[in-house]
Coordinates of C-alpha atoms in Angstrom, one line a residue:
M899 CA 0.0 0.0 0.0
T900 CA 1.4 3.4 -1.0
T901 CA 1.2 6.2 1.6
T902 CA 0.6 9.6 0.2
T903 CA 1.3 13.0 1.7
S904 CA -2.4 13.4 2.4
D905 CA -2.4 10.2 4.5
L906 CA 0.1 11.6 7.0
P907 CA -1.2 13.0 10.4
E908 CA -1.3 16.8 10.4
P909 CA 1.1 18.5 12.8
R910 CA -0.7 20.2 15.7
T911 CA 0.1 23.5 17.3
V912 CA 0.5 23.5 21.1
R913 CA 2.2 25.5 23.8
L914 CA 5.7 24.4 24.4
V915 CA 4.9 23.6 28.0
D916 CA 2.1 21.3 26.9
H917 CA 4.5 19.5 24.6
L918 CA 7.0 19.3 27.5
A919 CA 4.4 17.7 29.9
A920 CA 3.5 15.2 27.2
E921 CA 7.1 14.3 26.6
L922 CA 7.7 13.7 30.3
A923 CA 4.7 11.3 30.4
R924 CA 6.1 9.5 27.3
A925 CA 9.4 9.1 29.1
G926 CA 7.6 7.3 32.0
V927 CA 7.6 10.2 34.4
T928 CA 4.5 10.1 36.8
H929 CA 5.3 13.0 39.2
M930 CA 6.8 16.4 38.9
F931 CA 8.0 18.0 42.2
G932 CA 8.6 21.7 42.8
V933 CA 7.4 25.0 44.1
G934 CA 5.4 27.4 41.9
G935 CA 6.0 31.0 40.8
A936 CA 5.3 33.4 38.0
N937 CA 8.1 32.2 35.7
I938 CA 7.2 28.5 36.0
E939 CA 3.4 28.6 36.4
D940 CA 2.8 27.8 32.7
L941 CA 4.4 24.4 33.2
Y942 CA 2.3 23.7 36.2
D943 CA -0.8 24.6 34.2
A944 CA 0.3 22.3 31.4
V945 CA 0.9 19.4 33.9
H946 CA -2.5 20.0 35.5
R947 CA -4.3 20.1 32.1
G948 CA -2.5 17.1 30.7
G949 CA -3.3 14.9 33.7
A950 CA -0.7 12.2 32.9
V951 CA 1.9 13.7 35.3
R952 CA 1.0 14.6 38.9
G953 CA 2.3 17.9 40.1
V954 CA 3.4 17.9 43.7
V955 CA 4.0 21.2 45.5
A956 CA 6.7 21.2 48.2
K957 CA 7.4 23.7 50.9
H958 CA 11.0 24.4 49.8
E959 CA 12.9 23.9 46.5
F960 CA 15.7 21.9 48.2
S961 CA 13.1 19.4 49.3
A962 CA 11.5 19.4 45.9
V963 CA 14.8 18.2 44.5
T964 CA 15.1 15.5 47.1
M965 CA 11.6 14.4 46.3
A966 CA 12.7 13.9 42.7
D967 CA 15.9 12.2 44.0
G968 CA 13.9 9.8 46.2
Y969 CA 11.5 9.1 43.3
A970 CA 14.4 8.2 41.0
R971 CA 16.2 6.1 43.6
T972 CA 13.1 3.9 44.3
T973 CA 11.7 3.6 40.8
G974 CA 14.8 3.7 38.5
R975 CA 13.1 6.4 36.5
L976 CA 14.0 10.0 35.8
G977 CA 13.1 12.3 38.7
V978 CA 11.8 15.8 37.7
V979 CA 11.8 19.0 39.6
A980 CA 10.4 22.4 38.5
A981 CA 11.1 25.8 40.1
T982 CA 10.8 29.4 39.3
S983 CA 13.5 32.0 38.8
G984 CA 15.5 33.9 41.4
G985 CA 15.6 32.5 45.0
G986 CA 13.6 29.5 43.9
A987 CA 16.1 28.5 41.3
M988 CA 19.0 29.1 43.7
N989 CA 17.4 26.9 46.4
L990 CA 17.7 24.0 44.0
V991 CA 21.5 24.0 44.1
P992 CA 22.2 21.9 47.2
G993 CA 19.7 19.2 46.2
L994 CA 21.2 19.0 42.7
A995 CA 24.7 18.8 44.3
E996 CA 23.6 15.7 46.2
A997 CA 22.1 14.1 43.0
Y998 CA 25.3 14.9 41.2
A999 CA 27.6 13.4 43.8
S1000 CA 25.4 10.4 44.3
R1001 CA 24.8 9.8 40.5
V1002 CA 21.0 10.2 40.6
P1003 CA 19.1 11.1 37.4
V1004 CA 17.1 14.3 37.9
L1005 CA 15.8 16.8 35.4
A1006 CA 15.5 20.3 36.7
L1007 CA 13.2 22.6 34.8
V1008 CA 13.9 26.2 35.9
G1009 CA 11.8 29.2 35.0
Q1010 CA 13.5 32.4 33.9
P1011 CA 12.2 35.9 33.1
P1012 CA 11.0 36.6 29.5
T1013 CA 13.8 36.9 27.0
G1014 CA 12.8 40.4 26.1
Q1015 CA 13.5 41.6 29.6
E1016 CA 17.0 40.1 29.9
G1017 CA 19.6 42.7 30.7
L1018 CA 17.0 45.4 31.2
G1019 CA 16.5 45.2 34.9
A1020 CA 14.1 42.2 34.9
F1021 CA 13.0 40.9 38.3
Q1022 CA 15.2 37.9 39.1
D1023 CA 17.3 38.3 36.0
S1024 CA 20.0 35.6 35.8
S1025 CA 20.8 35.9 32.1
G1026 CA 24.4 37.0 32.6
K1027 CA 23.6 40.3 30.8
A1028 CA 24.1 43.9 32.0
G1029 CA 25.7 42.9 35.3
S1030 CA 23.4 40.0 36.3
F1031 CA 24.9 36.7 37.1
D1032 CA 24.5 33.8 34.6
A1033 CA 22.4 30.9 36.0
R1034 CA 24.2 28.5 33.6
E1035 CA 27.4 29.2 35.5
V1036 CA 25.7 28.4 38.8
F1037 CA 24.1 25.1 37.6
A1038 CA 26.8 23.8 35.3
P1039 CA 29.1 22.5 38.1
V1040 CA 26.3 20.4 39.7
S1041 CA 24.8 19.0 36.4
R1042 CA 25.8 16.7 33.6
F1043 CA 24.1 19.0 31.1
C1044 CA 22.9 22.6 31.4
A1045 CA 21.4 24.8 28.7
R1046 CA 19.2 27.9 28.3
V1047 CA 16.4 27.4 25.9
D1048 CA 16.7 30.7 24.1
D1049 CA 14.0 30.0 21.6
A1050 CA 11.2 27.5 21.1
D1051 CA 12.9 26.0 18.0
S1052 CA 15.8 24.8 20.0
F1053 CA 13.7 23.0 22.6
A1054 CA 13.1 19.9 20.5
A1055 CA 16.8 19.1 20.4
L1056 CA 17.7 20.2 23.9
L1057 CA 15.1 18.1 25.8
P1058 CA 16.3 14.7 24.6
R1059 CA 19.9 15.7 25.1
A1060 CA 19.1 16.7 28.7
V1061 CA 17.2 13.5 29.4
A1062 CA 20.0 11.4 27.9
A1063 CA 22.7 13.1 29.9
A1064 CA 20.9 12.6 33.2
Q1065 CA 20.5 8.9 32.5
A1066 CA 23.9 8.1 31.0
D1067 CA 26.9 7.0 33.2
P1068 CA 27.8 8.8 35.2
R1069 CA 24.2 9.7 36.0
G1070 CA 23.2 13.0 37.5
P1071 CA 21.1 16.1 37.1
A1072 CA 20.4 17.9 33.8
V1073 CA 19.1 21.5 33.9
L1074 CA 17.0 23.4 31.4
L1075 CA 16.6 27.1 31.9
L1076 CA 13.2 28.1 30.4
P1077 CA 12.3 31.8 29.9
K1078 CA 8.6 32.5 30.4
D1079 CA 7.9 33.6 26.8
V1080 CA 9.6 30.4 25.5
Q1081 CA 7.4 28.3 27.7
Q1082 CA 4.3 30.1 26.3
A1083 CA 5.4 29.9 22.7
R1084 CA 3.3 27.7 20.3
I1085 CA 5.1 25.0 18.5
R1086 CA 4.2 22.5 15.8
V1087 CA 4.3 18.9 17.0
P1088 CA 3.9 16.1 14.5
A1089 CA 1.5 13.3 15.6
R1090 CA 3.1 10.1 16.7
G1091 CA 2.7 6.9 18.6
A1092 CA 3.4 6.1 22.3
A1093 CA 7.1 5.1 21.8
P1094 CA 9.5 6.1 24.5
A1095 CA 10.8 9.7 24.3
P1096 CA 14.3 10.0 22.6
G1097 CA 17.1 9.8 25.2
G1098 CA 15.1 7.6 27.5
P1099 CA 16.1 4.2 28.9
A1100 CA 15.2 2.4 25.7
A1101 CA 17.7 4.5 23.8
A1102 CA 20.6 4.0 26.2
S1103 CA 23.2 1.5 25.1
A1104 CA 25.8 0.0 27.3
A1105 CA 29.4 0.4 26.3
R1106 CA 31.2 -2.8 25.3
L1107 CA 33.3 -4.4 28.1
D1108 CA 37.0 -4.3 27.6
T1109 CA 38.0 -7.9 26.8
A1110 CA 41.5 -7.7 28.4
A1111 CA 40.1 -6.2 31.6
L1112 CA 37.4 -8.8 31.7
G1113 CA 40.0 -11.6 31.4
A1114 CA 42.3 -10.1 34.0
V1115 CA 39.4 -9.7 36.6
S1116 CA 38.0 -13.1 35.9
D1117 CA 41.5 -14.8 36.2
A1118 CA 42.1 -13.0 39.5
L1119 CA 38.8 -14.1 40.9
R1120 CA 39.4 -17.8 39.9
R1121 CA 42.8 -17.8 41.5
A1122 CA 41.7 -16.2 44.8
G1123 CA 40.9 -18.5 47.7
R1124 CA 39.1 -16.1 50.0
V1125 CA 37.2 -13.1 48.5
L1126 CA 35.6 -10.1 50.3
V1127 CA 33.1 -8.3 48.1
I1128 CA 32.3 -4.7 49.0
A1129 CA 29.2 -3.6 47.2
G1130 CA 27.9 -0.1 46.6
E1131 CA 24.9 1.9 45.6
D1132 CA 25.5 1.4 41.8
V1133 CA 24.2 -2.2 42.4
A1134 CA 20.8 -0.8 43.2
A1135 CA 20.9 1.8 40.5
A1136 CA 21.7 -0.9 37.9
D1137 CA 19.1 -3.3 39.3
A1138 CA 21.8 -5.9 39.8
R1139 CA 21.1 -7.4 43.2
G1140 CA 20.4 -10.8 41.8
D1141 CA 23.6 -10.7 39.7
L1142 CA 25.6 -9.7 42.8
A1143 CA 24.1 -12.6 44.9
E1144 CA 24.9 -15.1 42.2
L1145 CA 28.5 -13.9 41.9
A1146 CA 29.0 -14.1 45.7
R1147 CA 27.5 -17.6 45.7
R1148 CA 29.9 -18.9 43.1
L1149 CA 32.9 -17.2 44.8
G1150 CA 31.9 -18.3 48.3
A1151 CA 32.6 -14.7 49.2
W1152 CA 31.9 -12.6 52.2
V1153 CA 29.8 -9.6 51.2
A1154 CA 30.1 -6.2 52.8
V1155 CA 28.2 -3.1 51.8
T1156 CA 29.0 0.6 51.8
P1157 CA 27.0 2.9 54.1
D1158 CA 24.7 4.0 51.3
A1159 CA 24.1 0.5 50.0
K1160 CA 22.7 -1.7 52.8
D1161 CA 19.9 -2.9 50.6
V1162 CA 22.0 -4.3 47.8
F1163 CA 22.6 -7.6 49.6
D1164 CA 20.4 -9.5 52.0
N1165 CA 21.6 -8.4 55.5
R1166 CA 20.4 -11.8 57.0
D1167 CA 22.4 -13.9 54.5
P1168 CA 25.2 -15.9 56.2
R1169 CA 27.6 -14.3 53.8
F1170 CA 26.8 -10.8 55.0
A1171 CA 29.9 -9.3 56.6
G1172 CA 28.4 -6.0 57.6
V1173 CA 28.9 -2.3 56.6
A1174 CA 32.3 -1.1 55.5
G1175 CA 33.8 2.1 56.6
V1176 CA 33.4 4.7 59.4
M1177 CA 29.8 3.6 60.4
G1178 CA 30.6 0.0 59.9
H1179 CA 31.5 -3.3 61.6
A1180 CA 34.8 -4.5 62.7
N1181 CA 34.1 -7.9 61.0
V1182 CA 34.6 -6.2 57.6
A1183 CA 38.1 -5.3 58.5
D1184 CA 38.8 -8.8 59.8
C1185 CA 37.5 -10.4 56.6
L1186 CA 39.6 -8.0 54.5
R1187 CA 42.7 -9.0 56.4
R1188 CA 41.9 -12.7 55.8
A1189 CA 41.0 -12.2 52.2
D1190 CA 43.2 -13.0 49.2
L1191 CA 41.3 -10.5 47.1
C1192 CA 38.9 -7.6 47.6
L1193 CA 36.3 -7.2 44.9
L1194 CA 34.6 -3.8 44.7
V1195 CA 31.2 -3.9 43.0
G1196 CA 29.4 -0.7 42.1
T1197 CA 31.5 1.5 44.4
R1198 CA 34.5 3.7 44.1
L1199 CA 35.1 3.2 47.8
P1200 CA 35.1 6.8 49.0
L1201 CA 36.5 7.7 52.5
L1202 CA 33.2 7.1 54.4
A1203 CA 33.2 3.5 53.0
R1204 CA 36.9 2.8 53.4
G1205 CA 37.7 4.6 56.7
G1206 CA 39.7 2.2 58.9
L1207 CA 40.4 -0.1 56.0
D1208 CA 43.2 1.6 54.1
R1209 CA 46.0 -0.4 55.7
A1210 CA 44.4 -3.7 54.9
L1211 CA 43.4 -2.6 51.4
A1212 CA 47.1 -1.7 50.7
A1213 CA 48.1 -5.3 51.6
T1214 CA 45.3 -7.0 49.5
D1215 CA 44.8 -7.3 45.7
V1216 CA 41.8 -5.2 44.7
V1217 CA 39.6 -5.6 41.6
C1218 CA 36.7 -3.3 40.7
L1219 CA 33.5 -3.6 38.6
G1220 CA 31.7 -0.4 37.8
P1221 CA 31.4 2.5 35.4
E1222 CA 33.9 4.7 37.2
P1223 CA 37.4 4.0 38.4
P1224 CA 37.9 3.4 42.2
F1225 CA 39.6 5.7 44.6
V1226 CA 42.0 2.9 45.6
A1227 CA 44.6 1.1 43.4
G1228 CA 43.4 -2.0 41.7
T1229 CA 42.4 -3.7 38.4
A1230 CA 39.2 -2.2 37.1
L1231 CA 36.6 -3.4 34.6
G1232 CA 34.5 -0.5 33.5
G1233 CA 31.3 -0.3 31.6
N1234 CA 27.7 -1.3 32.5
L1235 CA 27.7 -2.8 35.9
R1236 CA 25.1 -5.5 35.3
D1237 CA 26.8 -6.6 32.1
A1238 CA 30.1 -6.7 33.9
L1239 CA 28.7 -8.9 36.7
R1240 CA 27.1 -11.3 34.3
A1241 CA 30.2 -11.5 32.1
V1242 CA 32.5 -12.2 35.1
T1243 CA 30.1 -14.7 36.6
A1244 CA 29.8 -16.6 33.3
R1245 CA 33.6 -17.2 33.5
L1246 CA 33.5 -18.8 36.9
P1247 CA 32.7 -22.4 37.8
S1248 CA 28.9 -22.8 38.2
R1249 CA 29.2 -24.9 41.4
P1250 CA 28.9 -22.6 44.5
R1251 CA 31.8 -22.5 46.9
P1252 CA 31.3 -22.5 50.7
C1253 CA 31.7 -19.2 52.5
P1254 CA 34.4 -19.3 55.1
P1255 CA 33.4 -18.7 58.8
H1256 CA 33.2 -15.1 60.0
A1257 CA 31.9 -13.3 63.0
G1258 CA 29.2 -11.4 61.2
P1259 CA 28.1 -7.7 61.7
L1260 CA 28.5 -7.5 65.5
P1261 CA 27.7 -4.0 66.9
M1262 CA 30.5 -1.7 67.8
P1263 CA 31.1 -1.5 71.6
L1264 CA 30.5 2.0 72.8
P1265 CA 30.0 3.5 76.3
G1266 CA 26.4 4.5 77.1
P1267 CA 25.5 8.0 78.3
P1268 CA 25.7 8.7 82.0
V1269 CA 22.3 8.0 83.7
R1270 CA 20.6 11.0 85.3
A1271 CA 17.8 10.6 87.8
G1272 CA 14.4 11.5 86.4
E1273 CA 15.5 11.5 82.8
R1274 CA 13.4 9.5 80.3
T1275 CA 15.4 8.9 77.2
V1276 CA 15.7 6.0 74.8
P1277 CA 19.2 4.7 73.8
H1278 CA 19.7 4.6 70.1
A1279 CA 20.2 0.9 70.1
Q1280 CA 16.8 0.4 71.7
A1281 CA 15.1 2.9 69.4
V1282 CA 16.6 1.2 66.3
A1283 CA 15.5 -2.2 67.6
A1284 CA 11.9 -0.9 67.9
V1285 CA 12.1 0.3 64.3
E1286 CA 13.4 -3.0 63.2
A1287 CA 10.5 -4.8 65.0
A1288 CA 7.9 -2.7 63.2
L1289 CA 9.5 -2.2 59.8
P1290 CA 7.6 -3.9 57.0
Q1291 CA 9.9 -5.9 54.7
D1292 CA 8.6 -4.1 51.6
A1293 CA 9.0 -0.6 53.1
H1294 CA 11.6 1.9 52.0
V1295 CA 13.9 3.5 54.6
F1296 CA 15.5 6.9 54.2
V1297 CA 18.2 7.7 56.8
D1298 CA 19.3 11.3 57.5
A1299 CA 22.7 12.7 58.6
G1300 CA 23.8 12.8 62.2
N1301 CA 24.0 10.5 65.2
A1302 CA 20.6 8.9 64.5
G1303 CA 21.7 8.2 61.0
A1304 CA 25.0 6.5 62.1
S1305 CA 23.1 4.3 64.5
A1306 CA 20.6 3.3 61.9
I1307 CA 23.3 2.5 59.3
H1308 CA 25.2 0.4 61.9
L1309 CA 22.3 -1.4 63.6
L1310 CA 19.2 -1.5 61.4
P1311 CA 19.0 -4.4 58.8
A1312 CA 17.7 -3.2 55.4
P1313 CA 14.2 -4.4 54.5
R1314 CA 14.4 -7.4 52.1
H1315 CA 12.2 -5.8 49.4
G1316 CA 12.6 -2.1 49.9
R1317 CA 15.3 0.6 49.5
F1318 CA 17.6 1.7 52.3
V1319 CA 18.8 5.1 51.2
V1320 CA 21.5 7.3 52.8
A1321 CA 22.5 10.5 50.9
V1322 CA 26.2 10.5 51.5
G1323 CA 27.1 12.5 48.3
M1324 CA 26.8 15.8 50.1
G1325 CA 25.4 14.5 53.4
G1326 CA 23.0 17.4 53.8
M1327 CA 20.8 17.4 56.8
G1328 CA 17.1 17.3 56.1
Y1329 CA 17.4 15.4 52.8
T1330 CA 15.1 12.6 53.9
F1331 CA 12.0 14.6 54.5
G1332 CA 11.5 15.3 50.8
A1333 CA 13.1 12.1 49.5
G1334 CA 10.9 9.9 51.6
I1335 CA 7.8 11.7 50.4
G1336 CA 8.9 11.3 46.8
A1337 CA 9.5 7.6 47.2
A1338 CA 6.2 7.1 49.0
L1339 CA 4.2 8.9 46.3
A1340 CA 6.0 7.1 43.5
T1341 CA 5.7 3.6 44.8
G1342 CA 2.7 3.7 47.2
R1343 CA 4.8 1.8 49.8
R1344 CA 5.1 2.7 53.5
T1345 CA 8.3 4.7 53.8
Y1346 CA 10.2 5.4 57.0
V1347 CA 12.2 8.6 57.5
L1348 CA 14.7 8.4 60.3
A1349 CA 16.1 11.8 61.2
G1350 CA 17.3 13.8 64.2
D1351 CA 15.8 17.0 65.5
G1352 CA 18.5 19.1 63.8
A1353 CA 17.4 17.7 60.4
F1354 CA 13.8 18.2 61.3
F1355 CA 14.3 21.9 62.1
M1356 CA 15.9 22.4 58.7
H1357 CA 13.3 20.7 56.4
G1358 CA 10.8 18.9 58.6
M1359 CA 7.9 21.1 57.6
E1360 CA 7.7 18.9 54.5
V1361 CA 5.5 17.0 56.9
H1362 CA 2.9 19.4 55.6
T1363 CA 3.4 18.1 52.1
A1364 CA 3.0 14.5 53.3
V1365 CA -0.3 15.5 55.0
E1366 CA -1.5 17.4 51.9
Y1367 CA -0.9 14.4 49.6
D1368 CA -1.6 11.7 52.1
A1369 CA 1.8 10.1 51.5
P1370 CA 2.4 6.9 53.5
V1371 CA 5.4 8.2 55.3
T1372 CA 6.3 7.4 58.9
F1373 CA 8.6 10.2 60.3
V1374 CA 10.7 8.9 63.2
I1375 CA 12.5 11.8 64.9
F1376 CA 15.4 11.0 67.3
N1377 CA 15.1 14.1 69.4
N1378 CA 18.2 14.8 71.5
N1379 CA 17.6 18.6 71.6
A1380 CA 21.0 19.1 70.0
H1381 CA 23.2 19.0 67.0
A1382 CA 24.7 16.1 68.9
M1383 CA 27.3 14.9 66.4
C1384 CA 28.8 18.5 66.5
A1385 CA 28.5 18.4 70.3
V1386 CA 30.5 15.1 70.5
R1387 CA 33.2 16.5 68.2
E1388 CA 33.4 19.6 70.4
R1389 CA 33.7 17.4 73.5
F1390 CA 36.6 15.4 72.1
L1391 CA 38.3 17.8 69.8
Q1392 CA 37.8 21.2 71.4
G1393 CA 37.8 20.5 75.1
G1394 CA 34.0 20.7 75.5
V1395 CA 34.0 24.4 76.2
R1396 CA 31.1 25.3 73.9
S1397 CA 27.4 24.7 74.4
D1398 CA 25.9 26.4 71.3
D1399 CA 25.0 23.0 69.8
L1400 CA 22.9 22.0 72.8
F1401 CA 19.4 23.3 72.8
A1402 CA 16.5 23.9 75.1
R1403 CA 14.0 21.0 75.3
T1404 CA 11.3 20.8 72.6
D1405 CA 8.2 18.5 72.5
L1406 CA 8.1 17.8 68.8
G1407 CA 5.3 15.2 69.1
A1408 CA 3.0 17.6 70.8
A1409 CA 3.9 20.5 68.5
V1410 CA 3.3 18.5 65.3
A1411 CA 0.1 17.1 66.6
A1412 CA -1.1 20.6 67.3
A1413 CA -0.1 21.9 63.9
F1414 CA -1.7 19.0 62.0
P1415 CA -4.9 17.8 63.7
T1416 CA -5.4 15.0 61.2
L1417 CA -1.9 13.6 61.5
P1418 CA -1.2 10.8 64.1
A1419 CA 1.7 12.4 66.0
T1420 CA 3.1 11.4 69.3
G1421 CA 6.2 11.4 71.5
A1422 CA 7.8 8.2 72.8
T1423 CA 9.8 8.0 76.0
D1424 CA 10.5 4.2 75.8
A1425 CA 11.1 1.6 73.2
A1426 CA 7.8 -0.2 73.7
H1427 CA 5.8 3.0 73.1
L1428 CA 7.8 3.7 70.0
R1429 CA 7.2 0.2 68.6
T1430 CA 3.5 0.5 69.3
A1431 CA 3.2 3.9 67.5
L1432 CA 5.1 2.5 64.5
M1433 CA 2.9 -0.6 64.2
R1434 CA -0.1 1.7 64.2
S1435 CA 1.3 3.8 61.4
N1436 CA 1.8 0.6 59.4
A1437 CA -1.8 -0.3 59.8
R1438 CA -3.2 2.9 58.3
G1439 CA -2.8 4.9 55.2
G1440 CA -1.2 8.3 55.0
P1441 CA 1.6 9.8 57.1
A1442 CA 2.4 9.4 60.8
F1443 CA 4.9 11.2 63.1
V1444 CA 6.8 9.9 66.2
A1445 CA 9.4 11.8 68.2
V1446 CA 11.6 9.7 70.5
A1447 CA 13.5 11.3 73.3
C1448 CA 17.3 10.6 73.1
D1449 CA 20.4 11.7 75.0
P1450 CA 22.8 14.2 73.3
R1451 CA 25.7 12.7 75.2
E1452 CA 25.3 9.2 73.7
I1453 CA 28.2 8.4 71.4
P1454 CA 27.1 7.0 68.1
P1455 CA 28.7 4.0 66.3
F1456 CA 31.0 6.3 64.3
L1457 CA 34.6 5.1 64.0
P1458 CA 36.2 8.5 64.6
F1459 CA 34.3 8.8 67.8
Q1460 CA 35.3 5.3 68.9
S1461 CA 38.9 6.3 68.2
F1462 CA 38.6 9.5 70.3
T1463 CA 37.1 7.5 73.1
E1464 CA 39.9 4.9 73.1
A1465 CA 42.5 7.6 72.8
T1466 CA 41.0 9.5 75.8
E1467 CA 40.7 6.3 77.9
S1468 CA 44.3 5.3 77.2
K1469 CA 45.6 8.8 77.5
E1470 CA 47.3 8.5 74.1
G1471 CA 47.2 11.2 71.4
S1472 CA 44.9 10.7 68.5
D1473 CA 47.8 10.6 66.0
E1474 CA 49.3 7.6 68.0
R1475 CA 45.9 5.8 67.8
G1476 CA 45.5 6.3 64.0
V1477 CA 42.2 8.2 64.4
V1478 CA 40.0 8.3 61.2
H1479 CA 39.2 11.9 60.5
V1480 CA 35.9 12.5 58.6
G1481 CA 34.3 15.9 58.3

């Protein structure tokens, strides 16, 4: 059958933002997070009218980025954030920096004043003209791709480039700066089917594996008697948990995980050695000393993941699978991680090897806080045990920075069928409030946010967003009325002479309950009360909030603090004890 020109669908004319909203939906995006404003309102209007993408309004642009981040980490899809010009745009930067450092694919759509006003004193002008700063120079260092859409004709080429850059290794943010008049411009869009948008996952192609490197890595693994695998976040990003488990089975390997990757290997498996690095378990260092070879899978092994291990690593052969080279010396096989895992596994004997005995992830011994008469606080270990008892195995867990975060990373097993996310790229306090909401809205699963009161005071008012959208998030706030990690550092490193990181008592449970009458919110002064409150949150839809009273003097399971304690008790200087310095 011959197709004539008259048989072809007629191009249709739509607003650029309507086309953008449709393209996001075609790429598999289901939610767009952000905060509105005059120079981004047309996009919100298009999303609302289109109906395929749900617009979610946050309280702050930083949290809007982390919502997109949490969405991406739990779905494997592109996270999208939208913000207006000026201060709204600038508030995106720290969240994009986290996504950049942690390799999370996020598309930021940033409104700008109309092009005709650039350089003429426009409100919130960041065109780089007539003495204004250039937004491209702000966003470029924290993005894989950044472009200003100067006219509607260039948009058709820039959007797929941005999406492709965000999703290609190394993944990260892409930024499109959208002047208001460009958003409103009408463009001609040819009719087409429902194929994935250009630059999406279907268009991505993995680089071929280097044959020589593949052979060298495979030969080294076959020769090794005892192998310690240290697995990282890229295993989750590549959806390669099953491939990692099969490789460990064939090697008879111990498997440790980096602090941000507890969920990439079953924490209850007999092979599980624990968490590596400064919030980790001594058993990992013991296994490394006994190993003939250390295999890094999906991690470059940054300082947080290798703290306390450098000496043993220097004495052990290291090989690495992952798209980026490691921070330690070794033989590296780059390229797509899942392809690399499968290729290496295929070259190993199919019969599994037994895993050598090991101690397992025993908790770090730490002194408890001094007991004071009349105080009702819950030690971190007891609070984390209560969370473990209540946590559904298909839930997601988002762990914030600080003492509470270190305790959760060290003590709380990851749910078998959910994510366990720690934002260690930038380690910004308050990340989890937005990220947990983004994950919960994207997946519909119960999501636990574990954070301290310091993080809550930064971005905890996103609880309002959870209430507005009925997101199934359980916020667990470890309230020690302090920036306690800072206070511990002051105690050991600065003679304990300051008190500015110790705060007056706050009753967060009562305060949040008063602010949000429909939200189940309470305070817990013992582990049993905490567990009961958490079980109740599991049984209902929507959000819940529990604040548990903790002691700011409690030392968390953080290797530098253990080193300080030992040095103090033995009256030896920190340099003599080989203290691990982080932060």
